[in-house]
Amino acid sequence: MKMQAERLTVIEPLPLPLHEKLFDDGEQLALALARQVAADLRAALARHGEASIALSGGNTPKRFFQLLSQQTLDWARVTVLPIDERWVPAEHPRSNERLLREHLFQNNAAVARFLPLYRPVDTPEMALMPVLTKIANEGLPLDVAVLGMGEDGHTASLFPDLGHDNPALREIGLQPRGRAPVMSVRTAAMPEPRMTLTLSAIFTAPALYLHIEGESKRAVLDAARSDPRSTLPIRAALAGASNAPTLYWSP
């Protein structure tokens, strides 16, 4: 009697949830994101009289910052935090504080309050406790957070080699419900040490956005979303969020 071979069904894992808003170019994206973030800030101001937003650095968000600065709302009651900061003085070309001051703190947004991560001391570790206390007491919870992503899959200053020498650091940075809102970071991928918000701080924002541009970054994001074995920080950010983030992407 011939035995019938069993047919195995392979179930592919579903990609992590992500709302998507796709645009033809970066200009359209920047305007749409600026209008949406402004609406979120107005809603937060109406709910509790003040608002807090954390923003990522890099070249990608410059146009978004400029358009956001033109939006009409009560900016004097808005607190702005960098999601992460390189440990360089505020006047340094690689400073995210400088980036925000040059591209966001102008027009209507010139009166917004800024809550820096950098302090004029030699290392981020030396400033960690004062910064942590300041952020916890005056910056959180967030109302809006706008993340970016590098081509290596890092987000904020949470890099793939996070915790290489100290595994506890990875747990602190990527823990979605952790107690540490900020942490110091040293990575082989970048020349200077950094300070960053952790995912637990970022996830206090009910409005969470991911702003990326370009086909290569989109490929990294899609691979991380689809592969449950991925250890990239961007996957942790998508997997740990209580509400699926909204992607703003253009080629």
Coordinates of C-alpha atoms in Angstrom, one line a residue:
M1 CA 0.0 0.0 0.0
K2 CA 1.4 3.3 -1.1
M3 CA 1.8 5.9 1.7
Q4 CA 0.6 9.4 0.8
A5 CA 3.4 12.0 1.5
E6 CA 2.4 14.7 3.9
R7 CA 2.4 18.2 2.5
L8 CA 4.0 20.7 4.9
T9 CA 2.6 24.2 4.8
V10 CA 5.2 26.9 5.6
I11 CA 3.6 30.0 7.2
E12 CA 5.6 33.1 6.5
P13 CA 5.7 35.5 9.4
L14 CA 3.7 38.7 8.9
P15 CA 5.7 42.0 8.7
L16 CA 5.5 44.2 11.8
P17 CA 2.6 46.6 11.5
L18 CA 3.3 50.0 10.1
H19 CA 1.0 52.7 8.8
E20 CA 2.4 54.1 5.5
K21 CA 2.2 57.5 3.8
L22 CA 4.1 57.5 0.6
F23 CA 5.1 60.6 -1.4
D24 CA 6.6 61.3 -4.8
D25 CA 9.4 63.5 -3.4
G26 CA 10.8 64.9 -0.2
E27 CA 9.2 68.3 -0.6
Q28 CA 5.7 66.8 -0.6
L29 CA 6.6 64.6 2.3
A30 CA 8.1 67.4 4.4
L31 CA 5.0 69.6 4.0
A32 CA 2.6 66.7 4.8
L33 CA 4.6 65.7 7.9
A34 CA 4.8 69.3 9.1
R35 CA 1.1 69.8 8.8
Q36 CA 0.4 66.5 10.6
V37 CA 2.8 67.2 13.5
A38 CA 1.4 70.7 13.9
A39 CA -2.1 69.2 14.2
D40 CA -0.8 66.8 16.8
L41 CA 0.8 69.6 18.8
R42 CA -2.4 71.7 18.6
A43 CA -4.4 68.8 19.9
A44 CA -1.9 68.3 22.8
L45 CA -2.1 72.0 23.7
A46 CA -5.9 71.8 23.7
R47 CA -5.8 68.7 26.0
H48 CA -3.3 69.8 28.6
G49 CA -2.1 73.3 27.9
E50 CA 1.5 72.4 26.8
A51 CA 3.1 70.0 24.4
S52 CA 6.4 68.2 24.0
I53 CA 8.1 66.9 20.9
A54 CA 11.3 64.9 20.2
L55 CA 13.0 65.2 16.8
S56 CA 15.7 63.4 15.1
G57 CA 18.8 64.9 13.5
G58 CA 20.7 64.3 10.2
N59 CA 20.2 65.8 6.8
T60 CA 16.8 64.2 6.0
P61 CA 14.6 66.3 8.2
K62 CA 15.9 69.8 7.4
R63 CA 13.1 70.8 5.0
F64 CA 10.6 69.3 7.4
F65 CA 11.9 71.5 10.2
Q66 CA 11.8 74.6 8.1
L67 CA 8.1 73.9 7.1
L68 CA 7.2 73.0 10.7
S69 CA 8.6 76.3 11.9
Q70 CA 6.0 78.1 9.7
Q71 CA 3.0 76.3 11.2
T72 CA 0.6 78.3 13.2
L73 CA 0.2 77.2 16.9
D74 CA 1.1 78.4 20.3
W75 CA 4.8 77.6 20.1
A76 CA 5.6 79.3 23.4
R77 CA 4.0 76.4 25.1
V78 CA 5.9 73.7 23.1
T79 CA 9.1 72.0 24.4
V80 CA 11.4 70.6 21.8
L81 CA 13.9 67.8 22.6
P82 CA 16.5 66.2 20.3
I83 CA 16.0 62.5 20.2
D84 CA 19.7 62.1 20.3
E85 CA 22.8 64.2 20.4
R86 CA 26.5 63.9 19.4
W87 CA 28.8 64.9 22.3
V88 CA 30.0 68.0 20.6
P89 CA 29.5 71.7 21.5
A90 CA 26.3 73.4 20.2
E91 CA 28.2 75.4 17.6
H92 CA 29.8 72.2 16.1
P93 CA 28.7 71.3 12.5
R94 CA 27.6 67.9 13.7
S95 CA 25.5 69.1 16.6
N96 CA 21.8 68.3 16.5
E97 CA 21.2 71.3 18.7
R98 CA 22.7 73.5 16.1
L99 CA 20.6 71.8 13.4
L100 CA 17.4 72.5 15.3
R101 CA 18.4 76.1 16.0
E102 CA 19.2 76.8 12.4
H103 CA 16.2 75.0 10.8
L104 CA 13.4 74.8 13.4
F105 CA 13.8 77.7 15.8
Q106 CA 12.8 80.4 13.4
N107 CA 9.6 81.9 12.1
N108 CA 6.7 81.0 14.4
A109 CA 8.7 78.4 16.2
A110 CA 11.4 80.9 17.3
V111 CA 9.7 81.1 20.7
A112 CA 9.6 77.3 21.4
R113 CA 11.4 76.0 24.5
F114 CA 14.5 73.9 23.9
L115 CA 15.5 71.1 26.3
P116 CA 19.1 70.0 25.3
L117 CA 20.8 66.7 25.9
Y118 CA 24.3 68.1 25.6
R119 CA 26.2 69.6 28.6
P120 CA 29.6 71.3 28.4
V121 CA 31.5 68.4 30.2
D122 CA 34.0 66.0 28.7
T123 CA 31.8 62.9 28.4
P124 CA 28.1 62.1 28.2
E125 CA 28.6 59.7 31.2
M126 CA 29.5 62.7 33.4
A127 CA 26.3 64.5 32.5
L128 CA 24.0 61.4 32.4
M129 CA 22.2 61.9 35.8
P130 CA 21.5 65.7 35.4
V131 CA 20.2 65.2 31.9
L132 CA 18.2 62.1 32.9
T133 CA 16.6 64.0 35.7
K134 CA 15.8 67.1 33.5
I135 CA 14.3 65.1 30.7
A136 CA 12.2 62.9 33.1
N137 CA 10.9 66.0 35.0
E138 CA 10.4 68.5 32.2
G139 CA 10.4 66.6 28.9
L140 CA 8.2 63.6 29.4
P141 CA 5.8 62.3 28.6
L142 CA 6.2 63.3 24.9
D143 CA 3.2 64.1 22.7
V144 CA 5.0 63.6 19.4
A145 CA 8.2 61.8 18.4
V146 CA 9.7 61.7 14.9
L147 CA 12.3 59.0 14.4
G148 CA 14.8 58.7 11.5
M149 CA 16.7 55.6 10.4
G150 CA 20.2 55.0 9.1
E151 CA 21.2 52.6 6.4
D152 CA 22.6 50.3 9.1
G153 CA 19.2 50.0 10.7
H154 CA 19.9 52.3 13.7
T155 CA 17.3 54.7 15.0
A156 CA 17.9 57.5 17.5
S157 CA 21.5 56.7 18.6
L158 CA 20.6 53.1 19.1
F159 CA 23.1 51.3 16.9
P160 CA 23.3 47.7 15.9
D161 CA 26.5 47.3 18.0
L162 CA 24.7 48.7 21.1
G163 CA 25.8 46.7 24.1
H164 CA 28.6 45.0 22.3
D165 CA 30.8 45.4 25.4
N166 CA 28.0 45.7 27.9
P167 CA 24.9 43.8 27.0
A168 CA 22.9 45.6 29.7
L169 CA 23.1 48.8 27.6
R170 CA 21.1 47.1 24.8
E171 CA 18.4 46.1 27.3
I172 CA 18.2 49.7 28.6
G173 CA 18.1 51.3 25.2
L174 CA 15.7 49.0 23.5
Q175 CA 13.4 48.2 26.5
P176 CA 10.0 49.5 25.5
R177 CA 8.8 49.9 29.1
G178 CA 12.1 50.6 30.8
R179 CA 12.7 53.2 33.5
A180 CA 15.7 55.0 32.0
P181 CA 14.7 57.8 29.6
V182 CA 18.2 58.6 28.4
M183 CA 21.5 56.8 28.1
S184 CA 25.0 57.5 26.9
V185 CA 26.2 55.6 23.8
R186 CA 29.5 54.8 22.3
T187 CA 29.6 53.0 18.9
A188 CA 32.3 52.0 16.5
A189 CA 30.1 53.3 13.7
M190 CA 30.5 57.0 14.6
P191 CA 33.5 59.1 15.8
E192 CA 32.0 60.7 18.9
P193 CA 30.1 59.5 21.9
R194 CA 26.4 60.4 22.2
M195 CA 23.4 60.8 24.4
T196 CA 20.1 59.4 23.3
L197 CA 16.5 59.0 24.4
T198 CA 15.7 55.3 25.0
L199 CA 12.8 53.6 23.4
S200 CA 10.9 53.7 26.7
A201 CA 11.1 57.5 26.5
I202 CA 10.2 57.7 22.8
F203 CA 7.2 55.4 23.3
T204 CA 5.6 57.9 25.7
A205 CA 4.5 59.8 22.6
P206 CA 1.0 58.8 21.3
A207 CA 1.9 60.2 17.9
L208 CA 5.0 58.4 16.6
Y209 CA 6.4 58.9 13.1
L210 CA 9.3 57.4 11.1
H211 CA 10.7 59.7 8.5
I212 CA 13.0 58.1 5.9
E213 CA 13.8 58.8 2.3
G214 CA 15.4 56.8 -0.5
E215 CA 15.1 53.2 -1.8
S216 CA 18.1 51.9 0.1
K217 CA 16.7 52.8 3.5
R218 CA 13.3 51.5 2.5
A219 CA 14.9 48.1 1.7
V220 CA 16.6 48.0 5.1
L221 CA 13.3 48.9 6.8
D222 CA 11.3 46.2 4.9
A223 CA 13.9 43.5 5.6
A224 CA 13.8 44.4 9.3
R225 CA 10.0 44.4 9.4
S226 CA 9.8 41.0 7.7
D227 CA 12.5 39.0 9.5
P228 CA 11.7 38.0 13.1
R229 CA 15.4 37.1 13.5
S230 CA 16.5 40.7 12.8
T231 CA 18.4 42.3 15.7
L232 CA 18.4 45.8 14.1
P233 CA 17.3 48.6 16.5
I234 CA 14.6 49.7 14.0
R235 CA 12.9 46.4 14.3
A236 CA 12.9 46.8 18.1
A237 CA 11.3 50.2 17.6
L238 CA 8.6 48.8 15.4
A239 CA 8.0 45.8 17.6
G240 CA 7.9 47.6 20.9
A241 CA 5.6 50.5 20.1
S242 CA 2.1 50.3 21.7
N243 CA 0.6 51.8 18.5
A244 CA 2.0 51.1 15.1
P245 CA 4.2 54.1 14.0
T246 CA 3.4 56.0 10.8
L247 CA 6.0 55.9 8.1
Y248 CA 6.5 59.0 5.9
W249 CA 8.6 57.9 2.9
S250 CA 9.6 59.2 -0.5
P251 CA 12.1 57.8 -3.0

